[in-house]
Amino acid sequence: MKVVLISTYEMGRQPFGLASPAAWLRDRGHEVVCADLAVSAMPGAAVRAARLVAFYLPMHTATRLATRAIRNVRDLNPGAHLAAYGLYAPLNAEYLTALGVATIIGGEFESALAGLADSLAAGAVAPSSLTPLDRLNFIVPDRTGLPPLNRYATLVKGDDNVTTGYTEASRGCKHLCRHCPVVPVYQGAFRIVQPDIVLEDIRNQVQAGARHITFGDPDFFNGPKHGLAIVQDLAREFPGLTYDVTIKIEHLLKHRDTLPTLKNTGCLFVTSAVESLDDVVLEKLEKHHTRRDFTDTVELCRAAGLQLNPTFIAFMPWTTRAGYIDLLSTLRGMDLIDAVSPVQLALRLLIPSGSRLLALDEIRQLTGPFDAKALAWPWSHPDPSMDQLAKTALAAVGEAQKAGRYRADIFEILWKLATSQAVAFAPPLTSRSAIPYLNEPWYC
């Protein structure tokens, strides 16, 4: 049976969420076309011939972009069975169903997608909703037909732009942070991809030109032994290959003795969702770290020769102007300006369907009716000037990034917006050329 898998956006990465299910479907004998609309056009002929068209929805932006693509597919092939899978599919099931999506799949989607295709091929009744969390025996992702790696975001390392691959060693998360979209689907469950599958996927990407790998796990240290075994094998096989991972502050502190191993196996930087420097806010989010934990972790990583690239949600219902200025001041004082993507200093809290934030009375009091078009619960800050600052900051970051401004220059723009003071900061202690980062500017 002919199947088309569509991704609309995955943060500048070649989509694992297409390559992995494509392998399962092809293993069952189905004919699969993968389309990444972030870098290529809708494959009209393939869509017209398909019996099943499935949209990969791993995040909010991807889901927003998919709404138009779904309508295009319905126009091209009104008889196709439409499916949506990934974290944001079950979170937005009602809206997607209204658009014409017949099957919603969350959780561990590969086996479910293959089963759906088998059912359609056999003329059986297709399921309308599935959220499997089974422990799968994965198949090596099949990246046939996807755009080449050099079409995607690269690692910026000094004056060098390094071709970057992407894989996943695990899914889900053991933690229940209130704002995280993983939680409503996985509910604290954590699933691994078998090490031999991960390594073979990386081998294939190295052969395709990758010199750096991003591990997309929600937290690489949900299973520290699993993750460390993979990167140790990776370093032995590809000693010049570098990589980056995402790890919670809590886990970096708990497993501080492993930081030299990360460095010695080629880890260039660690992304960590810090979110806030306000201990009261961190407690509301149930992040299980404090401001002091963050500053300690920065020093631990530096001592190990690792760069920590923190991410933040700059504007939340509890954010004050003084708190925002404190965030900027702290980043400047800790020489982290070039380690933080500017959009991290302009993001506003997103409250998707099913968010645990809605368990807080204060959040419910600030939110309006669910906005199906925006796929989020709209909220207003108690201080309208903070909503205006957030809007202005996001627009300023977007304009500055389009103009090719350096991170430190954008930081100065945000400082002036927050304080109404134009301050010429001293050059950062660390040369911007020494801070490696991925050049995809967006985040969610």
CSV table of C-alpha atoms in Angstrom, one decimal:
chain,number,residue,atom,x,y,z
A,1,MET,CA,0.0,0.0,0.0
A,2,LYS,CA,1.2,3.5,-0.8
A,3,VAL,CA,1.9,5.7,2.3
A,4,VAL,CA,3.1,9.3,2.6
A,5,LEU,CA,4.7,10.5,5.8
A,6,ILE,CA,4.8,14.3,6.3
A,7,SER,CA,6.8,16.5,8.6
A,8,THR,CA,6.2,20.2,8.7
A,9,TYR,CA,9.0,21.3,11.1
A,10,GLU,CA,11.4,19.6,13.5
A,11,MET,CA,13.7,22.4,14.6
A,12,GLY,CA,15.9,22.3,11.6
A,13,ARG,CA,16.6,18.6,11.9
A,14,GLN,CA,16.3,15.8,9.4
A,15,PRO,CA,13.2,14.1,11.0
A,16,PHE,CA,13.8,11.0,12.9
A,17,GLY,CA,10.0,10.9,13.2
A,18,LEU,CA,9.8,10.1,9.5
A,19,ALA,CA,12.8,7.9,9.1
A,20,SER,CA,11.9,5.6,12.0
A,21,PRO,CA,8.3,4.7,11.0
A,22,ALA,CA,9.3,4.6,7.4
A,23,ALA,CA,11.6,1.6,8.3
A,24,TRP,CA,8.7,-0.2,10.0
A,25,LEU,CA,6.3,0.4,7.1
A,26,ARG,CA,8.8,-0.6,4.4
A,27,ASP,CA,9.6,-3.7,6.5
A,28,ARG,CA,5.9,-4.6,6.2
A,29,GLY,CA,6.0,-4.2,2.4
A,30,HIS,CA,4.4,-0.8,2.2
A,31,GLU,CA,5.6,1.8,-0.4
A,32,VAL,CA,6.6,4.9,1.6
A,33,VAL,CA,7.3,8.5,0.5
A,34,CYS,CA,8.7,10.8,3.1
A,35,ALA,CA,8.2,14.6,2.8
A,36,ASP,CA,9.7,17.2,5.0
A,37,LEU,CA,7.8,20.4,4.1
A,38,ALA,CA,10.3,22.5,6.1
A,39,VAL,CA,12.8,22.1,3.3
A,40,SER,CA,10.9,20.7,0.3
A,41,ALA,CA,7.5,21.0,-1.5
A,42,MET,CA,4.4,18.9,-1.0
A,43,PRO,CA,4.8,15.7,-3.1
A,44,GLY,CA,1.5,16.1,-5.0
A,45,ALA,CA,1.7,13.0,-7.1
A,46,ALA,CA,2.6,10.8,-4.2
A,47,VAL,CA,-0.2,12.3,-2.1
A,48,ARG,CA,-2.8,11.7,-4.9
A,49,ALA,CA,-1.7,8.0,-5.1
A,50,ALA,CA,-1.6,7.4,-1.3
A,51,ARG,CA,-4.1,5.3,0.7
A,52,LEU,CA,-2.6,6.6,4.0
A,53,VAL,CA,-1.1,10.1,4.7
A,54,ALA,CA,0.3,10.5,8.2
A,55,PHE,CA,1.5,13.8,9.7
A,56,TYR,CA,4.3,13.8,12.3
A,57,LEU,CA,3.5,16.4,15.0
A,58,PRO,CA,6.3,16.5,17.6
A,59,MET,CA,5.8,20.1,18.8
A,60,HIS,CA,3.6,23.1,18.7
A,61,THR,CA,5.0,24.9,15.7
A,62,ALA,CA,4.9,21.7,13.6
A,63,THR,CA,1.2,21.2,14.5
A,64,ARG,CA,0.3,24.8,13.6
A,65,LEU,CA,2.0,24.4,10.3
A,66,ALA,CA,0.3,21.1,9.7
A,67,THR,CA,-3.2,22.5,9.7
A,68,ARG,CA,-2.7,24.1,6.3
A,69,ALA,CA,-0.9,21.0,5.0
A,70,ILE,CA,-3.8,18.8,6.1
A,71,ARG,CA,-6.2,20.9,4.1
A,72,ASN,CA,-3.9,20.7,1.0
A,73,VAL,CA,-3.8,16.9,1.3
A,74,ARG,CA,-7.6,16.7,1.5
A,75,ASP,CA,-7.9,18.7,-1.6
A,76,LEU,CA,-5.3,16.6,-3.4
A,77,ASN,CA,-6.7,13.3,-2.3
A,78,PRO,CA,-10.2,13.4,-0.6
A,79,GLY,CA,-10.2,9.6,-0.2
A,80,ALA,CA,-7.0,9.2,1.6
A,81,HIS,CA,-7.0,8.1,5.2
A,82,LEU,CA,-5.4,10.8,7.3
A,83,ALA,CA,-3.4,10.1,10.5
A,84,ALA,CA,-1.5,12.3,12.9
A,85,TYR,CA,1.2,11.0,15.3
A,86,GLY,CA,3.7,12.4,17.8
A,87,LEU,CA,3.4,14.3,21.1
A,88,TYR,CA,1.1,17.0,19.9
A,89,ALA,CA,-1.3,14.7,18.0
A,90,PRO,CA,-3.2,13.4,21.1
A,91,LEU,CA,-3.0,16.8,22.8
A,92,ASN,CA,-4.9,18.3,19.8
A,93,ALA,CA,-7.1,15.3,18.9
A,94,GLU,CA,-10.4,17.2,18.8
A,95,TYR,CA,-9.1,19.9,16.5
A,96,LEU,CA,-7.2,17.5,14.2
A,97,THR,CA,-10.3,15.3,13.9
A,98,ALA,CA,-12.4,18.4,12.9
A,99,LEU,CA,-9.8,19.0,10.1
A,100,GLY,CA,-10.4,15.5,8.8
A,101,VAL,CA,-7.7,13.4,10.5
A,102,ALA,CA,-9.2,9.9,11.1
A,103,THR,CA,-6.6,8.3,13.3
A,104,ILE,CA,-4.6,10.0,16.2
A,105,ILE,CA,-1.5,8.2,17.5
A,106,GLY,CA,0.6,9.3,20.5
A,107,GLY,CA,3.4,7.6,22.4
A,108,GLU,CA,5.5,4.9,20.7
A,109,PHE,CA,4.0,5.3,17.3
A,110,GLU,CA,6.1,3.1,14.9
A,111,SER,CA,4.3,-0.2,15.5
A,112,ALA,CA,0.9,1.5,15.7
A,113,LEU,CA,1.4,3.3,12.3
A,114,ALA,CA,2.5,0.0,10.7
A,115,GLY,CA,-0.5,-1.7,12.2
A,116,LEU,CA,-2.8,1.0,10.8
A,117,ALA,CA,-1.3,0.6,7.3
A,118,ASP,CA,-1.8,-3.2,7.5
A,119,SER,CA,-5.4,-2.7,8.6
A,120,LEU,CA,-6.1,-0.3,5.7
A,121,ALA,CA,-4.4,-2.6,3.2
A,122,ALA,CA,-6.6,-5.5,4.4
A,123,GLY,CA,-9.8,-3.4,4.3
A,124,ALA,CA,-10.2,-3.7,8.1
A,125,VAL,CA,-11.7,-1.0,10.3
A,126,ALA,CA,-8.9,1.5,11.2
A,127,PRO,CA,-8.6,2.7,14.9
A,128,SER,CA,-9.5,6.3,15.6
A,129,SER,CA,-7.1,6.8,18.6
A,130,LEU,CA,-4.1,5.1,20.0
A,131,THR,CA,-1.5,6.0,22.6
A,132,PRO,CA,0.8,3.0,22.9
A,133,LEU,CA,3.6,3.1,25.4
A,134,ASP,CA,4.9,-0.5,24.6
A,135,ARG,CA,8.6,-1.2,24.8
A,136,LEU,CA,9.4,-1.6,21.2
A,137,ASN,CA,12.2,-3.5,19.5
A,138,PHE,CA,13.2,-0.7,17.1
A,139,ILE,CA,14.3,-1.0,13.5
A,140,VAL,CA,17.2,1.1,12.1
A,141,PRO,CA,15.6,4.3,10.7
A,142,ASP,CA,15.4,4.4,6.9
A,143,ARG,CA,16.3,7.9,5.7
A,144,THR,CA,15.8,7.0,2.0
A,145,GLY,CA,14.1,9.9,0.2
A,146,LEU,CA,14.7,12.5,2.8
A,147,PRO,CA,16.5,15.7,1.9
A,148,PRO,CA,20.3,15.5,2.5
A,149,LEU,CA,21.8,16.6,5.8
A,150,ASN,CA,23.3,19.7,4.3
A,151,ARG,CA,19.8,21.1,3.8
A,152,TYR,CA,19.3,21.3,7.5
A,153,ALA,CA,20.6,23.3,10.5
A,154,THR,CA,24.3,23.0,11.1
A,155,LEU,CA,26.6,23.3,14.1
A,156,VAL,CA,28.3,26.6,14.2
A,157,LYS,CA,31.8,26.1,15.7
A,158,GLY,CA,34.0,29.2,15.2
A,159,ASP,CA,34.1,30.0,11.5
A,160,ASP,CA,33.1,26.5,10.6
A,161,ASN,CA,29.5,25.3,9.8
A,162,VAL,CA,29.5,21.5,10.6
A,163,THR,CA,27.0,19.2,8.9
A,164,THR,CA,24.8,17.8,11.7
A,165,GLY,CA,22.8,14.6,12.1
A,166,TYR,CA,20.0,13.8,14.6
A,167,THR,CA,18.9,10.7,16.4
A,168,GLU,CA,17.1,9.6,19.5
A,169,ALA,CA,18.3,7.2,22.2
A,170,SER,CA,15.2,7.4,24.3
A,171,ARG,CA,11.7,8.8,24.5
A,172,GLY,CA,9.4,10.0,27.2
A,173,CYS,CA,10.6,11.2,30.6
A,174,LYS,CA,10.6,10.0,34.2
A,175,HIS,CA,9.7,13.5,35.4
A,176,LEU,CA,6.4,15.4,35.6
A,177,CYS,CA,7.4,19.1,35.0
A,178,ARG,CA,4.1,21.0,34.9
A,179,HIS,CA,4.7,22.9,31.6
A,180,CYS,CA,6.2,20.0,29.6
A,181,PRO,CA,4.2,18.6,26.6
A,182,VAL,CA,5.9,15.1,27.1
A,183,VAL,CA,4.0,14.6,30.4
A,184,PRO,CA,0.4,14.4,29.2
A,185,VAL,CA,1.3,11.7,26.8
A,186,TYR,CA,3.9,9.6,28.6
A,187,GLN,CA,2.8,10.3,32.2
A,188,GLY,CA,6.3,9.6,33.6
A,189,ALA,CA,7.1,6.6,31.3
A,190,PHE,CA,10.5,6.4,29.7
A,191,ARG,CA,11.4,4.2,26.7
A,192,ILE,CA,14.8,3.5,25.2
A,193,VAL,CA,15.9,2.9,21.6
A,194,GLN,CA,18.2,-0.2,21.6
A,195,PRO,CA,21.9,0.9,21.5
A,196,ASP,CA,22.8,-1.1,18.3
A,197,ILE,CA,19.9,0.7,16.5
A,198,VAL,CA,21.1,4.1,17.7
A,199,LEU,CA,24.7,3.4,16.6
A,200,GLU,CA,23.7,2.1,13.2
A,201,ASP,CA,21.5,5.1,12.6
A,202,ILE,CA,24.5,7.3,13.5
A,203,ARG,CA,26.8,5.3,11.2
A,204,ASN,CA,24.4,5.9,8.3
A,205,GLN,CA,24.4,9.6,9.0
A,206,VAL,CA,28.2,9.8,9.3
A,207,GLN,CA,28.3,8.1,5.9
A,208,ALA,CA,25.9,10.8,4.6
A,209,GLY,CA,28.3,13.5,5.8
A,210,ALA,CA,27.4,14.2,9.5
A,211,ARG,CA,30.3,15.4,11.6
A,212,HIS,CA,28.2,16.2,14.6
A,213,ILE,CA,25.1,14.5,16.1
A,214,THR,CA,22.3,15.9,18.2
A,215,PHE,CA,20.6,13.5,20.5
A,216,GLY,CA,17.0,14.6,20.7
A,217,ASP,CA,16.1,12.7,23.9
A,218,PRO,CA,13.9,14.8,26.3
A,219,ASP,CA,16.6,14.0,28.9
A,220,PHE,CA,19.7,12.0,28.0
A,221,PHE,CA,20.2,11.1,31.6
A,222,ASN,CA,16.8,9.6,32.2
A,223,GLY,CA,18.8,6.4,31.7
A,224,PRO,CA,22.4,7.5,32.3
A,225,LYS,CA,24.0,4.1,31.9
A,226,HIS,CA,22.1,3.6,28.6
A,227,GLY,CA,23.2,7.0,27.3
A,228,LEU,CA,26.8,6.8,28.4
A,229,ALA,CA,27.3,3.3,26.9
A,230,ILE,CA,26.2,4.7,23.6
A,231,VAL,CA,28.5,7.7,23.5
A,232,GLN,CA,31.4,5.6,24.7
A,233,ASP,CA,30.9,3.2,21.8
A,234,LEU,CA,30.4,6.1,19.5
A,235,ALA,CA,33.7,7.7,20.6
A,236,ARG,CA,35.6,4.5,20.0
A,237,GLU,CA,34.2,4.1,16.5
A,238,PHE,CA,34.3,7.7,15.4
A,239,PRO,CA,36.9,9.5,17.6
A,240,GLY,CA,36.5,12.8,15.7
A,241,LEU,CA,32.7,12.9,15.8
A,242,THR,CA,31.1,15.4,18.2
A,243,TYR,CA,27.6,15.5,19.7
A,244,ASP,CA,25.3,17.4,22.0
A,245,VAL,CA,22.6,16.3,24.5
A,246,THR,CA,19.8,17.6,26.6
A,247,ILE,CA,20.0,16.9,30.4
A,248,LYS,CA,18.1,18.3,33.4
A,249,ILE,CA,20.0,20.5,35.9
A,250,GLU,CA,18.9,17.9,38.5
A,251,HIS,CA,20.6,15.1,36.6
A,252,LEU,CA,23.7,17.0,35.9
A,253,LEU,CA,24.2,17.6,39.6
A,254,LYS,CA,23.3,14.0,40.6
A,255,HIS,CA,25.6,12.5,38.0
A,256,ARG,CA,28.4,15.1,38.1
A,257,ASP,CA,31.0,12.4,38.1
A,258,THR,CA,30.0,11.5,34.5
A,259,LEU,CA,30.6,15.0,33.1
A,260,PRO,CA,34.3,14.3,32.2
A,261,THR,CA,33.1,11.2,30.4
A,262,LEU,CA,30.7,13.3,28.3
A,263,LYS,CA,33.6,15.7,27.5
A,264,ASN,CA,36.0,12.9,26.7
A,265,THR,CA,33.6,11.2,24.3
A,266,GLY,CA,33.0,14.3,22.2
A,267,CYS,CA,30.2,16.2,23.8
A,268,LEU,CA,30.5,19.8,22.8
A,269,PHE,CA,27.6,21.2,24.8
A,270,VAL,CA,24.7,20.3,27.0
A,271,THR,CA,21.3,21.9,26.6
A,272,SER,CA,19.3,22.2,29.9
A,273,ALA,CA,15.8,23.6,30.3
A,274,VAL,CA,16.4,25.9,33.2
A,275,GLU,CA,13.2,27.9,32.5
A,276,SER,CA,13.6,30.5,35.4
A,277,LEU,CA,16.0,31.8,38.0
A,278,ASP,CA,13.2,32.4,40.5
A,279,ASP,CA,12.9,29.7,43.1
A,280,VAL,CA,9.2,30.3,43.6
A,281,VAL,CA,8.5,29.9,39.9
A,282,LEU,CA,10.7,26.8,39.7
A,283,GLU,CA,8.7,25.2,42.5
A,284,LYS,CA,5.4,26.0,40.6
A,285,LEU,CA,6.8,24.3,37.5
A,286,GLU,CA,8.1,21.4,39.6
A,287,LYS,CA,11.5,21.5,38.0
A,288,HIS,CA,13.2,20.1,41.0
A,289,HIS,CA,16.2,22.4,40.8
A,290,THR,CA,16.9,25.9,42.3
A,291,ARG,CA,18.7,29.0,41.2
A,292,ARG,CA,21.7,27.9,43.2
A,293,ASP,CA,21.6,24.5,41.5
A,294,PHE,CA,21.8,26.2,38.2
A,295,THR,CA,24.8,28.4,39.1
A,296,ASP,CA,26.6,25.3,40.6
A,297,THR,CA,25.9,23.3,37.4
A,298,VAL,CA,27.4,26.0,35.2
A,299,GLU,CA,30.6,25.9,37.3
A,300,LEU,CA,30.6,22.0,37.3
A,301,CYS,CA,30.3,22.0,33.5
A,302,ARG,CA,33.0,24.6,33.1
A,303,ALA,CA,35.3,22.6,35.3
A,304,ALA,CA,34.7,19.5,33.1
A,305,GLY,CA,35.3,21.5,29.9
A,306,LEU,CA,31.7,21.3,28.9
A,307,GLN,CA,29.6,24.2,27.6
A,308,LEU,CA,26.1,24.5,29.3
A,309,ASN,CA,23.6,26.1,27.0
A,310,PRO,CA,20.6,26.9,29.2
A,311,THR,CA,17.0,27.5,27.8
A,312,PHE,CA,14.4,29.7,29.4
A,313,ILE,CA,10.8,30.6,29.3
A,314,ALA,CA,11.3,34.3,29.8
A,315,PHE,CA,7.7,35.5,30.2
A,316,MET,CA,5.4,33.7,32.5
A,317,PRO,CA,2.4,34.9,34.6
A,318,TRP,CA,4.8,35.3,37.5
A,319,THR,CA,7.5,37.2,35.6
A,320,THR,CA,8.1,40.7,36.8
A,321,ARG,CA,10.2,43.4,35.1
A,322,ALA,CA,12.6,43.2,37.9
A,323,GLY,CA,12.8,39.4,37.6
A,324,TYR,CA,13.4,39.7,33.8
A,325,ILE,CA,16.2,42.2,34.4
A,326,ASP,CA,17.6,39.9,37.0
A,327,LEU,CA,17.7,37.1,34.4
A,328,LEU,CA,19.6,39.3,31.9
A,329,SER,CA,21.9,40.6,34.6
A,330,THR,CA,22.7,37.1,35.8
A,331,LEU,CA,23.5,35.8,32.3
A,332,ARG,CA,25.8,38.7,31.8
A,333,GLY,CA,27.5,38.3,35.1
A,334,MET,CA,28.0,34.6,34.5
A,335,ASP,CA,29.4,35.1,31.0
A,336,LEU,CA,26.5,33.2,29.4
A,337,ILE,CA,25.2,35.7,26.9
A,338,ASP,CA,26.7,33.8,23.9
A,339,ALA,CA,25.5,30.5,25.3
A,340,VAL,CA,21.8,31.4,25.2
A,341,SER,CA,19.9,31.5,22.0
A,342,PRO,CA,18.2,35.0,21.9
A,343,VAL,CA,14.7,33.5,21.4
A,344,GLN,CA,15.1,32.0,24.8
A,345,LEU,CA,15.0,35.5,26.2
A,346,ALA,CA,11.7,36.3,24.4
A,347,LEU,CA,9.6,33.1,24.7
A,348,ARG,CA,6.2,33.3,26.4
A,349,LEU,CA,4.8,30.4,28.3
A,350,LEU,CA,2.7,28.1,26.1
A,351,ILE,CA,-0.2,26.2,27.8
A,352,PRO,CA,-1.2,23.4,25.5
A,353,SER,CA,-4.2,21.1,25.8
A,354,GLY,CA,-3.7,18.7,28.7
A,355,SER,CA,-1.1,20.8,30.4
A,356,ARG,CA,-0.5,20.2,34.2
A,357,LEU,CA,-0.3,23.9,34.6
A,358,LEU,CA,-4.1,24.0,34.5
A,359,ALA,CA,-4.1,22.3,37.9
A,360,LEU,CA,-2.9,25.6,39.4
A,361,ASP,CA,-5.8,27.9,40.4
A,362,GLU,CA,-3.8,31.0,39.6
A,363,ILE,CA,-3.3,29.7,36.0
A,364,ARG,CA,-7.0,28.9,35.5
A,365,GLN,CA,-7.9,32.4,36.7
A,366,LEU,CA,-5.6,34.0,34.0
A,367,THR,CA,-6.7,31.8,31.1
A,368,GLY,CA,-9.5,32.4,28.6
A,369,PRO,CA,-11.3,29.7,26.6
A,370,PHE,CA,-9.1,27.3,24.7
A,371,ASP,CA,-8.1,28.7,21.4
A,372,ALA,CA,-8.3,25.9,18.9
A,373,LYS,CA,-6.6,27.9,16.1
A,374,ALA,CA,-3.6,28.7,18.4
A,375,LEU,CA,-3.7,25.2,19.9
A,376,ALA,CA,-3.2,26.7,23.4
A,377,TRP,CA,-5.0,28.2,26.4
A,378,PRO,CA,-4.5,32.0,26.1
A,379,TRP,CA,-3.5,33.8,29.2
A,380,SER,CA,-3.0,37.4,30.2
A,381,HIS,CA,-0.3,38.7,32.5
A,382,PRO,CA,-1.6,40.5,35.6
A,383,ASP,CA,0.6,43.4,34.5
A,384,PRO,CA,-0.3,44.3,30.9
A,385,SER,CA,3.1,46.0,30.5
A,386,MET,CA,4.7,42.6,30.8
A,387,ASP,CA,2.6,41.2,27.9
A,388,GLN,CA,3.7,44.2,25.8
A,389,LEU,CA,7.3,43.7,26.7
A,390,ALA,CA,7.1,40.0,25.7
A,391,LYS,CA,5.5,41.0,22.4
A,392,THR,CA,8.1,43.7,21.7
A,393,ALA,CA,11.0,41.4,22.8
A,394,LEU,CA,10.0,38.6,20.5
A,395,ALA,CA,9.6,40.9,17.5
A,396,ALA,CA,13.0,42.5,18.2
A,397,VAL,CA,14.7,39.1,18.4
A,398,GLY,CA,13.1,38.1,15.1
A,399,GLU,CA,14.2,41.2,13.3
A,400,ALA,CA,17.7,41.1,14.7
A,401,GLN,CA,18.2,37.5,13.8
A,402,LYS,CA,17.1,38.1,10.2
A,403,ALA,CA,19.6,40.9,10.1
A,404,GLY,CA,22.4,38.5,11.2
A,405,ARG,CA,23.1,40.3,14.5
A,406,TYR,CA,25.4,38.6,17.0
A,407,ARG,CA,23.9,37.2,20.2
A,408,ALA,CA,25.6,39.8,22.3
A,409,ASP,CA,24.1,42.6,20.2
A,410,ILE,CA,20.6,41.2,20.5
A,411,PHE,CA,21.1,40.9,24.2
A,412,GLU,CA,21.9,44.6,24.4
A,413,ILE,CA,18.6,45.3,22.5
A,414,LEU,CA,16.7,43.3,25.0
A,415,TRP,CA,18.4,45.0,27.9
A,416,LYS,CA,17.4,48.4,26.6
A,417,LEU,CA,13.8,47.2,26.1
A,418,ALA,CA,13.6,46.0,29.7
A,419,THR,CA,15.5,48.9,31.4
A,420,SER,CA,15.1,51.8,28.9
A,421,GLN,CA,18.9,52.2,29.3
A,422,ALA,CA,21.4,51.8,26.5
A,423,VAL,CA,24.4,50.1,28.0
A,424,ALA,CA,27.5,49.2,26.1
A,425,PHE,CA,28.5,45.9,27.7
A,426,ALA,CA,32.1,44.9,28.0
A,427,PRO,CA,33.2,42.2,25.6
A,428,PRO,CA,32.3,38.7,26.9
A,429,LEU,CA,35.0,36.9,28.8
A,430,THR,CA,34.6,33.9,26.4
A,431,SER,CA,35.1,34.5,22.7
A,432,ARG,CA,31.9,34.0,20.8
A,433,SER,CA,33.9,31.8,18.4
A,434,ALA,CA,34.5,29.4,21.3
A,435,ILE,CA,30.7,28.8,22.0
A,436,PRO,CA,29.4,26.1,19.8
A,437,TYR,CA,25.7,26.2,18.9
A,438,LEU,CA,23.1,25.0,16.4
A,439,ASN,CA,22.0,27.7,14.0
A,440,GLU,CA,18.3,26.9,14.0
A,441,PRO,CA,16.8,30.1,15.7
A,442,TRP,CA,13.5,28.7,16.8
A,443,TYR,CA,12.8,26.3,19.6
A,444,CYS,CA,9.3,24.8,20.0
